[in-house]
PDB file of C-alpha atoms in Angstrom:
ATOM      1  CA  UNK A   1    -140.544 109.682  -5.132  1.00 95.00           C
ATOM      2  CA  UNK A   2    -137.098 108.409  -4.579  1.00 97.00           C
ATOM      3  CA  UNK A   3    -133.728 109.676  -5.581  1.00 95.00           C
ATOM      4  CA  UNK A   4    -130.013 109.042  -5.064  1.00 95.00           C
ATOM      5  CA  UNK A   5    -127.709 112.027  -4.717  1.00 95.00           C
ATOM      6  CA  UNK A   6    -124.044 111.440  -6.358  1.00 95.00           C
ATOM      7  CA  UNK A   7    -121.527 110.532  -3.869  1.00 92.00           C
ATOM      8  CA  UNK A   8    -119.318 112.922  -2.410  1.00 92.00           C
ATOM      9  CA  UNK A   9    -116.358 112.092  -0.467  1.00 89.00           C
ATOM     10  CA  UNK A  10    -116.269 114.523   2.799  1.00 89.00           C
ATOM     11  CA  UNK A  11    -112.452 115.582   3.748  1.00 91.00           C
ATOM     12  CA  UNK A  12    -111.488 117.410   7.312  1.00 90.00           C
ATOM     13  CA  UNK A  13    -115.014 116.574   9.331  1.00 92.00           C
ATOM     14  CA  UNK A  14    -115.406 117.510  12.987  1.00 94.00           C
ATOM     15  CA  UNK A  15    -114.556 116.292  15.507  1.00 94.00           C
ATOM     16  CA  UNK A  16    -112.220 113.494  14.687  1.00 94.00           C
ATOM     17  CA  UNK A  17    -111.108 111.282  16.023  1.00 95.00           C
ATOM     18  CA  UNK A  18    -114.194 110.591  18.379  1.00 95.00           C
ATOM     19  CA  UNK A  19    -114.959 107.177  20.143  1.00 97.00           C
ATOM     20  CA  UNK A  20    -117.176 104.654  18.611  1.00 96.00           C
ATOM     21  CA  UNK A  21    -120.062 103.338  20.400  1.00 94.00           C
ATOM     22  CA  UNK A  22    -119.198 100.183  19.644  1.00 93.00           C
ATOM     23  CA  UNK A  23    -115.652 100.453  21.388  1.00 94.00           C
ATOM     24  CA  UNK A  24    -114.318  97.776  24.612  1.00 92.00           C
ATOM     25  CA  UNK A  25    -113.896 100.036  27.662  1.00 94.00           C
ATOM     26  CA  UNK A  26    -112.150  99.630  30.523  1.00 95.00           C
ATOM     27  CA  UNK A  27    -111.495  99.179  33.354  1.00 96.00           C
ATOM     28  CA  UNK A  28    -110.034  95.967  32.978  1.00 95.00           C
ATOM     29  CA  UNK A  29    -111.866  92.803  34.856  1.00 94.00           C
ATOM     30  CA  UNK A  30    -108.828  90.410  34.705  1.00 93.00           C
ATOM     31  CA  UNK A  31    -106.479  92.960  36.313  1.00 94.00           C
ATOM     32  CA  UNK A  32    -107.635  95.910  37.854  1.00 93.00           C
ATOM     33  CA  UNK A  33    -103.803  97.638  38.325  1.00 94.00           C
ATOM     34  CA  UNK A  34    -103.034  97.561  34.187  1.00 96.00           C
ATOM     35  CA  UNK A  35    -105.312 100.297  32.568  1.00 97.00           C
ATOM     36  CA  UNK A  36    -107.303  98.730  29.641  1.00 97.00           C
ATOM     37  CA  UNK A  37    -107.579  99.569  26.323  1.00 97.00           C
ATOM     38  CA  UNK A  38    -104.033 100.589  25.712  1.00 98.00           C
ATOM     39  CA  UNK A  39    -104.744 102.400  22.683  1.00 98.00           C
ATOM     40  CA  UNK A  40    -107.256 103.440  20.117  1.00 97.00           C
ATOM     41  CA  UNK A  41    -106.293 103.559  15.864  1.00 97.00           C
ATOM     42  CA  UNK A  42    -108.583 103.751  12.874  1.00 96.00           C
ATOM     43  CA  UNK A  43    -111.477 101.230  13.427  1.00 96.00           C
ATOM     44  CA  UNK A  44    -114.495 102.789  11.550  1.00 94.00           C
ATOM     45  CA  UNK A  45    -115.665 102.448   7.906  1.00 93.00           C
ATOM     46  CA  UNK A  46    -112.409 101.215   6.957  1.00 94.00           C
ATOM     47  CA  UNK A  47    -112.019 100.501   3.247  1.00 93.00           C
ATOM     48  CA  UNK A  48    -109.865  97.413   3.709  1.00 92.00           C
ATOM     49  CA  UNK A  49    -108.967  94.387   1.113  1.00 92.00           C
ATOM     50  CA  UNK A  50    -111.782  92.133   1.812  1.00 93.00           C
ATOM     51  CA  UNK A  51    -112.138  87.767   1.452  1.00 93.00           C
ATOM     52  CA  UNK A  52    -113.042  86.292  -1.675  1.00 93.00           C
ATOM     53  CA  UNK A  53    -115.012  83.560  -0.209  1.00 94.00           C
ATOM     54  CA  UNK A  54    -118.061  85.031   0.618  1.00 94.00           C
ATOM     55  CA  UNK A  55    -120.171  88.031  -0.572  1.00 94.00           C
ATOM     56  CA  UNK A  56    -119.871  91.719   1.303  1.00 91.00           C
ATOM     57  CA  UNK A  57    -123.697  90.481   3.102  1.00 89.00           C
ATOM     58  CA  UNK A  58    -121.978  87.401   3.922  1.00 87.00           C
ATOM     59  CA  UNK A  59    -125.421  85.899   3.449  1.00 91.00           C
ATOM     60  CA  UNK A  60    -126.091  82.766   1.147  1.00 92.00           C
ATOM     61  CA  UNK A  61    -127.981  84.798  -1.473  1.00 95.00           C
ATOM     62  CA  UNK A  62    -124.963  87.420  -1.742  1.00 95.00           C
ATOM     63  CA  UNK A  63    -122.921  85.840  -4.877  1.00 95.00           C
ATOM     64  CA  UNK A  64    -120.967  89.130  -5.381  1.00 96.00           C
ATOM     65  CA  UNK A  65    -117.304  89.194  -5.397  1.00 96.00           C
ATOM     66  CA  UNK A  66    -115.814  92.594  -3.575  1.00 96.00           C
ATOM     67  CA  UNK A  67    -111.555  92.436  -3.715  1.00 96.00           C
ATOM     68  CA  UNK A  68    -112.607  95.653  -1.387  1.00 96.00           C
ATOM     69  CA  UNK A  69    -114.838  96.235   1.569  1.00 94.00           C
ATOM     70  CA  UNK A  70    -115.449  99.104   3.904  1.00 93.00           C
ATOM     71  CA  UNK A  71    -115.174  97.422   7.688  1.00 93.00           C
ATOM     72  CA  UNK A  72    -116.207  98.401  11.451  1.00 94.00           C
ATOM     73  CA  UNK A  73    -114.325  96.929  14.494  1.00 93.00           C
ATOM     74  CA  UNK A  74    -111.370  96.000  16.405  1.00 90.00           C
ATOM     75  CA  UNK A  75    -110.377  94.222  13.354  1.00 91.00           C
ATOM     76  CA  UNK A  76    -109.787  97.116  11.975  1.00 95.00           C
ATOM     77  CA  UNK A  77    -108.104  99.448  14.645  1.00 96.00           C
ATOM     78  CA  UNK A  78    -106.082  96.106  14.874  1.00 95.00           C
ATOM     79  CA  UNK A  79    -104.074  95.995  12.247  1.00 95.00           C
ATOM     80  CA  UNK A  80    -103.455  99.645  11.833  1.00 96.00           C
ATOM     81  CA  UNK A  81    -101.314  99.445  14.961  1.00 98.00           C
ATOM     82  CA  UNK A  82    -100.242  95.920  14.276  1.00 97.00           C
ATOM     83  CA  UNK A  83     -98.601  97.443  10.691  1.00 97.00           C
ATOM     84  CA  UNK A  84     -97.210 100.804  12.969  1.00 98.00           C
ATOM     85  CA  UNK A  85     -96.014  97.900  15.342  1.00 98.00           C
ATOM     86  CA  UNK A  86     -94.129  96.248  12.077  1.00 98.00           C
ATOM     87  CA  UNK A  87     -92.635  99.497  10.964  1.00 98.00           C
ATOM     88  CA  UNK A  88     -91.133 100.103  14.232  1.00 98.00           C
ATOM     89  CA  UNK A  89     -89.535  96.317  14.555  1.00 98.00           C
ATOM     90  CA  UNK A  90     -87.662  97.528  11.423  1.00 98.00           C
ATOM     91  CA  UNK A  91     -86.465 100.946  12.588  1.00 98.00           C
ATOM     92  CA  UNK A  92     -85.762  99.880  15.991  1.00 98.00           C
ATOM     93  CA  UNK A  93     -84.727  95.881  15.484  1.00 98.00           C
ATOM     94  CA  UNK A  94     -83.430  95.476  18.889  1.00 97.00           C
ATOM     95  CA  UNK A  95     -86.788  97.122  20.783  1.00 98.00           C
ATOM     96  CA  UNK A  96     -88.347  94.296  22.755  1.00 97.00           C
ATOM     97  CA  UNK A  97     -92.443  94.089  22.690  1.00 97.00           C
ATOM     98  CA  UNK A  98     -92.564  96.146  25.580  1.00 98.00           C
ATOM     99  CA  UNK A  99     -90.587  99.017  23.988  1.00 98.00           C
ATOM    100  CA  UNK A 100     -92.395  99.336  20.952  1.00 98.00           C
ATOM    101  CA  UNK A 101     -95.844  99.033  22.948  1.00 98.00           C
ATOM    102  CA  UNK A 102     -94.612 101.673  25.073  1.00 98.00           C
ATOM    103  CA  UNK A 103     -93.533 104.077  22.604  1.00 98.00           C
ATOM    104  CA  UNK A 104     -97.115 104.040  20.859  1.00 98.00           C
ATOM    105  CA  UNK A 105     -98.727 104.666  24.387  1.00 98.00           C
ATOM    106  CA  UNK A 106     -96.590 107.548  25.346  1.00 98.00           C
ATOM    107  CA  UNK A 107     -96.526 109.540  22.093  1.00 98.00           C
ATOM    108  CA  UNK A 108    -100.922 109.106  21.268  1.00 98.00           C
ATOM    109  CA  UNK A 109    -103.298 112.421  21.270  1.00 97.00           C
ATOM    110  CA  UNK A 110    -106.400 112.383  23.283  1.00 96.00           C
ATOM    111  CA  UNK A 111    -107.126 115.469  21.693  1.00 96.00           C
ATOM    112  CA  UNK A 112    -109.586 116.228  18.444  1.00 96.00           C
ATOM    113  CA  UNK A 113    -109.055 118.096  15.055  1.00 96.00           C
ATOM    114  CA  UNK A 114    -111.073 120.685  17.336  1.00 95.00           C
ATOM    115  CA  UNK A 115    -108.459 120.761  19.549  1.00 94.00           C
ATOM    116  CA  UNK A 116    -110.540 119.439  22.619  1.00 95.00           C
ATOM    117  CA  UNK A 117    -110.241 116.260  24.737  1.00 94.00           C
ATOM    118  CA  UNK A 118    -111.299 113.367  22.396  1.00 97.00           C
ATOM    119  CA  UNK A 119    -115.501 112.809  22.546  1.00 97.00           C
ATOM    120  CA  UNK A 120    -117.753 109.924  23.210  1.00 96.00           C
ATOM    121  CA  UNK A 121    -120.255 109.012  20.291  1.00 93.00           C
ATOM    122  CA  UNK A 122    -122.646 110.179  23.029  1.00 94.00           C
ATOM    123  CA  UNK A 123    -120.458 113.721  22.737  1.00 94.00           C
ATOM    124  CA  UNK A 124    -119.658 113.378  25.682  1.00 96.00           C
ATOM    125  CA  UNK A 125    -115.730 113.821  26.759  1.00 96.00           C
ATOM    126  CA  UNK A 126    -114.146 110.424  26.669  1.00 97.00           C
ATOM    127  CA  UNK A 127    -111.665 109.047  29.160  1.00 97.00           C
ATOM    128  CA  UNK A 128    -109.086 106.875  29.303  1.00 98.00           C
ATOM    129  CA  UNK A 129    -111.538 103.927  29.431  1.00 97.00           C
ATOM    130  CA  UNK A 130    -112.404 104.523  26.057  1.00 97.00           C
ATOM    131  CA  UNK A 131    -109.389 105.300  24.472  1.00 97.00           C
ATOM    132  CA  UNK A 132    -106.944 104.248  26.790  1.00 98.00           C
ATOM    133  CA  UNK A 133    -103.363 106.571  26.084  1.00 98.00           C
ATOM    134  CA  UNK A 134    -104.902 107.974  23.299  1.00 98.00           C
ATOM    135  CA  UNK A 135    -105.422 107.870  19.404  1.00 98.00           C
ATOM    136  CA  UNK A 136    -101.769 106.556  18.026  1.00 98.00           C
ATOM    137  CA  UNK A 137     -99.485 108.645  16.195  1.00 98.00           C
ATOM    138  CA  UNK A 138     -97.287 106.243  14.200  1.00 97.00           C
ATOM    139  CA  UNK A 139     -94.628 109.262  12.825  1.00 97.00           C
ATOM    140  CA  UNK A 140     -94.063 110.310  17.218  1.00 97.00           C
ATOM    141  CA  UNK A 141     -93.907 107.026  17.859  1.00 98.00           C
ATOM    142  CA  UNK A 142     -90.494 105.976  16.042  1.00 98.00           C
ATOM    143  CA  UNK A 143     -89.340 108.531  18.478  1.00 98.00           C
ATOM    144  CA  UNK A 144     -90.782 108.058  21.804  1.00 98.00           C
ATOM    145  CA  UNK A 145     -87.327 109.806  23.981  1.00 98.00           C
ATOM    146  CA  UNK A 146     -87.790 107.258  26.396  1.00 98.00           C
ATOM    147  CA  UNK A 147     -89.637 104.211  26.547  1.00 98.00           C
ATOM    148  CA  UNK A 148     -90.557 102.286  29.545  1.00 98.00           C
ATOM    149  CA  UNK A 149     -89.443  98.425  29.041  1.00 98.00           C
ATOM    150  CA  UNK A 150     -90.176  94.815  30.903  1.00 97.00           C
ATOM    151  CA  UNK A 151     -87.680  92.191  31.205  1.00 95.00           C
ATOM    152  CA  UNK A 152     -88.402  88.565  31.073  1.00 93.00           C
ATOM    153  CA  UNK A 153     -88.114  88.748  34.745  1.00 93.00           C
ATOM    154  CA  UNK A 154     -90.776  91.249  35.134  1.00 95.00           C
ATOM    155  CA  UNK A 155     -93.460  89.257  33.795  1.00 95.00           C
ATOM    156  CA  UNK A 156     -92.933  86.532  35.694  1.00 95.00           C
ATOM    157  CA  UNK A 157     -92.634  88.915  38.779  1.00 94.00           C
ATOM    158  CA  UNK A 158     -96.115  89.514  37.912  1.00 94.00           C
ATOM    159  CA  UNK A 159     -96.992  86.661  37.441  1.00 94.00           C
ATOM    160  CA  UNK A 160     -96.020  86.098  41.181  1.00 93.00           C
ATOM    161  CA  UNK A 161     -97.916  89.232  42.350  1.00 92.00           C
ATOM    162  CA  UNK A 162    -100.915  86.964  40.839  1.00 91.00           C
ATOM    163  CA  UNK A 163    -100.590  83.811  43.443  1.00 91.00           C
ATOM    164  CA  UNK A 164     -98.891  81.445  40.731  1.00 92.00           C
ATOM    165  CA  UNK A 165     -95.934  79.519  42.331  1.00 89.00           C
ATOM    166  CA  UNK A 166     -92.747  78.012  41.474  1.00 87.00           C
ATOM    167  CA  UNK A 167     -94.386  75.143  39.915  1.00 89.00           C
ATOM    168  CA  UNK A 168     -96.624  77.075  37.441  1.00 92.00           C
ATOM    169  CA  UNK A 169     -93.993  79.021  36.925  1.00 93.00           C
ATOM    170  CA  UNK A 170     -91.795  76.604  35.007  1.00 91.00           C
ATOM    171  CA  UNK A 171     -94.656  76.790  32.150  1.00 92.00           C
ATOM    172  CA  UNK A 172     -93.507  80.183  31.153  1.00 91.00           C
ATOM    173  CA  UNK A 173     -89.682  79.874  31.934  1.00 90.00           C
ATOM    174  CA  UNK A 174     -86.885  77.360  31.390  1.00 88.00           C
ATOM    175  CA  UNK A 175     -84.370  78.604  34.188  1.00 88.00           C
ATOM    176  CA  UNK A 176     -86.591  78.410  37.742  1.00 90.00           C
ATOM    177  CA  UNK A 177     -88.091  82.100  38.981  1.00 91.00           C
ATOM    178  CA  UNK A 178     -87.595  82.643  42.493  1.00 90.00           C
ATOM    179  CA  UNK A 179     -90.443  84.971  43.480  1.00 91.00           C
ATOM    180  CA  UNK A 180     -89.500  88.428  45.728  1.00 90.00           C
ATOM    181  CA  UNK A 181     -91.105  88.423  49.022  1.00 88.00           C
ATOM    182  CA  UNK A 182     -92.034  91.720  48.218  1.00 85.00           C
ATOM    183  CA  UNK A 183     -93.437  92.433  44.799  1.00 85.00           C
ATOM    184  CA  UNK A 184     -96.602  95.317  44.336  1.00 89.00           C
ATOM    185  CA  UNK A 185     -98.277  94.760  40.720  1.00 91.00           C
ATOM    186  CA  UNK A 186     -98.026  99.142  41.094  1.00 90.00           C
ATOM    187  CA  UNK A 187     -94.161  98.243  40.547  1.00 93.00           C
ATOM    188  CA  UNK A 188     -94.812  96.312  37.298  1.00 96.00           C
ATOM    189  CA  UNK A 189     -92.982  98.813  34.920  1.00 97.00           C
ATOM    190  CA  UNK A 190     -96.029  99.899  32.434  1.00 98.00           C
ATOM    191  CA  UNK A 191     -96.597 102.943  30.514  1.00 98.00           C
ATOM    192  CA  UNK A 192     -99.701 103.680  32.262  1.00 98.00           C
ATOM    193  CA  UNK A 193    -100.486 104.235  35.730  1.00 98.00           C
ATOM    194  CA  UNK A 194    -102.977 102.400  37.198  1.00 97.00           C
ATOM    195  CA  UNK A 195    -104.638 102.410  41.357  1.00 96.00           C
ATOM    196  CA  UNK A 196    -107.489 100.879  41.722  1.00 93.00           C
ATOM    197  CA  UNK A 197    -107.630 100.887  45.270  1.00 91.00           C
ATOM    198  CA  UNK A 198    -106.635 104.744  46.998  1.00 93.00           C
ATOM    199  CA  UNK A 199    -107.777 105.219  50.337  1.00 91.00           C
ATOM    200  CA  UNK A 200    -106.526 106.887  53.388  1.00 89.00           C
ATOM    201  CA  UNK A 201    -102.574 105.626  52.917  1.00 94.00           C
ATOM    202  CA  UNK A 202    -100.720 107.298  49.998  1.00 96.00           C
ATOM    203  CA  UNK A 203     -99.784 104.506  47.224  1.00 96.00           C
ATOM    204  CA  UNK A 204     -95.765 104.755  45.754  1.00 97.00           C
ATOM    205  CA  UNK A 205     -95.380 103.278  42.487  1.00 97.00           C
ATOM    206  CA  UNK A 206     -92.285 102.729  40.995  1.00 97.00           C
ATOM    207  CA  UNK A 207     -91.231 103.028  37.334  1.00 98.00           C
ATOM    208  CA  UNK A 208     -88.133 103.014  35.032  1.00 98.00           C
ATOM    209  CA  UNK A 209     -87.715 104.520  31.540  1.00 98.00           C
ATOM    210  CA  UNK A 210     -84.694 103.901  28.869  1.00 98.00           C
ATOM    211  CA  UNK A 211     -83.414 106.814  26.376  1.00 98.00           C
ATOM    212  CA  UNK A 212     -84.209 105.574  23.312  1.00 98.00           C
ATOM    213  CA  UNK A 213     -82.944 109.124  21.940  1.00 96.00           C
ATOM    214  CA  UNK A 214     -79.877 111.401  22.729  1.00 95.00           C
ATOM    215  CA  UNK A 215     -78.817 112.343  26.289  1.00 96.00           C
ATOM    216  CA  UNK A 216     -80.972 114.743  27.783  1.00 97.00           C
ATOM    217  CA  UNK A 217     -82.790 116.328  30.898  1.00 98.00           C
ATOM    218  CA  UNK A 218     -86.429 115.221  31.133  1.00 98.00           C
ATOM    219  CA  UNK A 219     -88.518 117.512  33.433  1.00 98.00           C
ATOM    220  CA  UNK A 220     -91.586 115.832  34.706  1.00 98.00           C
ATOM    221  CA  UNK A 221     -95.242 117.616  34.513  1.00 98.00           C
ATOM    222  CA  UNK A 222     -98.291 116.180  36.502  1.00 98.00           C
ATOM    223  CA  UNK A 223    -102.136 116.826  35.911  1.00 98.00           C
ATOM    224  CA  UNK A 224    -103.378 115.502  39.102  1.00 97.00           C
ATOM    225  CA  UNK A 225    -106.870 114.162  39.203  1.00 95.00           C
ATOM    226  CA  UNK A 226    -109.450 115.564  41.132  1.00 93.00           C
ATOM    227  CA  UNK A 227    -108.877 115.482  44.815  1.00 92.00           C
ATOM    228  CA  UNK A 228    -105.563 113.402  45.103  1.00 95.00           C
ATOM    229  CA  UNK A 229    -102.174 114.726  44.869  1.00 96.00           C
ATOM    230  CA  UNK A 230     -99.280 113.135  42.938  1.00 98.00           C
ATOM    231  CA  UNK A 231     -95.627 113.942  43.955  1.00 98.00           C
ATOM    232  CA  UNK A 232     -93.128 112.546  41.515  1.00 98.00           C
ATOM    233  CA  UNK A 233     -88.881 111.716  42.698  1.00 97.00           C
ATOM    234  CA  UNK A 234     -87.303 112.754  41.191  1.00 98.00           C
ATOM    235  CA  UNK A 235     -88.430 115.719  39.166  1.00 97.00           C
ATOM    236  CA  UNK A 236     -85.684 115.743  36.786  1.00 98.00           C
ATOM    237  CA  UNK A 237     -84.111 112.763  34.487  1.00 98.00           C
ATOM    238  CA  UNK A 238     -80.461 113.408  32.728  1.00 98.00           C
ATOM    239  CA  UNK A 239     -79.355 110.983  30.737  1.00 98.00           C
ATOM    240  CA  UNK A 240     -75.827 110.357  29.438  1.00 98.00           C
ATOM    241  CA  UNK A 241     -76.155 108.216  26.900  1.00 97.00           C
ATOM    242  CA  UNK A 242     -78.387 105.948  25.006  1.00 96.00           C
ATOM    243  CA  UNK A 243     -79.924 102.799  26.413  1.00 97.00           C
ATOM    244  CA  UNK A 244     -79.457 104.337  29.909  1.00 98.00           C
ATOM    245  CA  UNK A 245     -82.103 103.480  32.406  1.00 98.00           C
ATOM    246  CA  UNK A 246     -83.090 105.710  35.786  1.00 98.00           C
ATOM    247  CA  UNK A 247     -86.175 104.943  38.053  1.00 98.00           C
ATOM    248  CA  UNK A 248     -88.260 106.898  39.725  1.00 98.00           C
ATOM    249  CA  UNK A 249     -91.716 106.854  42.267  1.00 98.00           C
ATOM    250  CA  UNK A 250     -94.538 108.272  42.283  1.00 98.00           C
ATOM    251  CA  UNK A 251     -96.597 109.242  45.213  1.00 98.00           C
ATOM    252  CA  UNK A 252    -100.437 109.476  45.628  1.00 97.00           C
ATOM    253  CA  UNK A 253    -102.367 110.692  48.643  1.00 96.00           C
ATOM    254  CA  UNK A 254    -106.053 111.440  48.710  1.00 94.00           C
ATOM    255  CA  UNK A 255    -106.575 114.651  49.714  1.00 90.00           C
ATOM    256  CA  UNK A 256    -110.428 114.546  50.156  1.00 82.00           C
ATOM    257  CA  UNK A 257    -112.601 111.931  50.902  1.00 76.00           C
ATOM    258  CA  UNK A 258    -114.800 111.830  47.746  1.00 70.00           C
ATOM    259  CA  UNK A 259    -117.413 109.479  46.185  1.00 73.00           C
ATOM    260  CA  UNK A 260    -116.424 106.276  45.277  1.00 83.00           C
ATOM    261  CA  UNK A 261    -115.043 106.942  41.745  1.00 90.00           C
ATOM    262  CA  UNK A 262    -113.139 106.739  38.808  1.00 95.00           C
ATOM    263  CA  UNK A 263    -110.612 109.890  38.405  1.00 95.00           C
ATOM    264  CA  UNK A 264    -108.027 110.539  35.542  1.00 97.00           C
ATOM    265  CA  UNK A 265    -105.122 112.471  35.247  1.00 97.00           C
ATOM    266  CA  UNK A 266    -101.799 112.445  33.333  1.00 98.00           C
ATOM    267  CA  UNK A 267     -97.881 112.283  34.352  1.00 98.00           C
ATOM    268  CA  UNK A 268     -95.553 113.309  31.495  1.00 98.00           C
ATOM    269  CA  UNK A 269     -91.136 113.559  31.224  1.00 98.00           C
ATOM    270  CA  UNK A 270     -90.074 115.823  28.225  1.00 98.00           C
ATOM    271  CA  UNK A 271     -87.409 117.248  27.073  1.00 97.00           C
ATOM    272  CA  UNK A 272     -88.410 119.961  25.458  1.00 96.00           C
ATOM    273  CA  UNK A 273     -88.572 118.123  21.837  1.00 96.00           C
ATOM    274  CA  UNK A 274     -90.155 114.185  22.857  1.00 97.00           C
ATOM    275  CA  UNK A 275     -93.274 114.369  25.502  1.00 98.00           C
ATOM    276  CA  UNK A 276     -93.316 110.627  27.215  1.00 98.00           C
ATOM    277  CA  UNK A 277     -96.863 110.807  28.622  1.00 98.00           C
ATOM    278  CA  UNK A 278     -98.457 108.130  30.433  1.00 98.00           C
ATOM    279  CA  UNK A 279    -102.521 108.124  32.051  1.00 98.00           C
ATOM    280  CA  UNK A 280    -102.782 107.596  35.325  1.00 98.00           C
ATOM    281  CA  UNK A 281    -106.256 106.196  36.802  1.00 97.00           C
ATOM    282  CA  UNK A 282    -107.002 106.084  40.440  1.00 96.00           C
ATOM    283  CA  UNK A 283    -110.068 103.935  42.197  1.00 93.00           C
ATOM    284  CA  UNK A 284    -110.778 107.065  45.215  1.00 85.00           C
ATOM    285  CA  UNK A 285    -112.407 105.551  48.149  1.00 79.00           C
TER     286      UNK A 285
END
């Protein structure tokens, strides 16, 4: 005997958000230094306006018509943060890419509705490789505090970092790049922290963030991963006014030798109302 119960729509299940199976991790092939994903947004069953060309099978025999579908994917995580991305172009018009990218990174939750660090479908804690900064927050994100932007010129910096010369170059710029003789991809100003190479010599990496908000002190707070230790100078940020930018470095030394590994951690600036968190991933040799 078979039977169909009535449908029941389920509100508040636990945990959620958790990773799906199915989800790209990291760390990123094409460029070790720049932790990949970025983020992680809605990308599971969602009911979504679906094509009228095919059937929801998208077989031959499947002549049904659906204006709505429910949906798995990147395709769906997708444009959930490509719609938070067009919400924020109208708040903020004058935020470049990088700003808006950055204040989506440094405002996400990697924590659960159970208030624990966000779980693998296996149910097992998931890291940065899964979800990247974390699960975005569009209503934080229209007011990141601080956001950590890239210039034309920083690209192409990194670009040099990557071997192309002056030639190549002119592909991506109209005025000709002259490459520093010194340029570390650990410089290249993104909201995550990325070494994939720490052995016995501490690594500095340098970074700059804008106020985006109203002048302020920003304290910073470190969770070190396991085994290495992080100093951050400076420890304090005050800003005068908005669109003001201030660098700082940050300093990590292994303090035992460990297996060769993946370790996480987390650096944050806050203010006591915004927290501007970024991950920070180190390859320990």
């Amino acid at each position: 005997m078979a039977y169909i119960t009535r449908v029941k729509t389920e509100l508040g299940t636990k945990p959620a958000p958790f990773m799906a199976s199915f989800s790209s991790r990291g760390p990123n092939p094409v460029e070790q230094s720049i932790l990949k994903p970025d983020i992680t947004a809605p990308g599971v069953s969602i009911i979504a306006a679906y094509t009228q060309a095919t059937g929801p099978t998208d077989g031959e025999f499947d002549k049904r018509r659906v204006p709505f579908n429910t949906e798995s994917g990147t395709s769906m995580s997708c444009p959930h943060v490509s719609g938070i991305v067009g919400l924020l172009k109208t708040l903020h018009p004058t935020w470049t890419p990088a700003a808006i990218k950055s204040a989506i990174m440094t405002t996400a939750r990697k924590r659960d509705n159970n208030k624990g660090t966000m779980l693998d479908s296996s149910k097992a804690r998931a890291t940065p490789f899964a979800y990247g900064a974390g699960h975005v927050q569009p209503n934080r994100a229209m007011d990141p505090g601080l956001v950590y932007d890239l210039t034309t010129d920083d690209y192409l910096n990194f670009l040099c970092a990557r071997g192309y010369n002056a030639t190549l170059l002119k592909v991506f710029s109209k005025e000709p790049h002259k490459c520093p003789k010194a340029y570390s991809l650990s410089d290249f100003n993104y909201p995550s922290i990325t070494v994939p190479d720490l052995r016995d010599t501490p690594v500095t990496v340098t970074r700059r963030v804008k106020n985006v908000g109203s002048p302020g002190t920003y304290v910073v707070r470190v969770k070190e991963p396991v085994g290495v230790s992080v100093t951050v100078k400076p420890g304090t940020l005050q800003f005068k006014s908005n669109g003001e930018e201030k660098k700082f470095k940050v300093v990590l030394k292994a303090r035992v030798q460990g297996p060769q590994d993946y370790i996480f951690g987390e650096l944050s600036w806050t203010d006591g109302k915004h927290n501007v968190r970024s991950p920070i991933v180190v390859m320990h040799h």
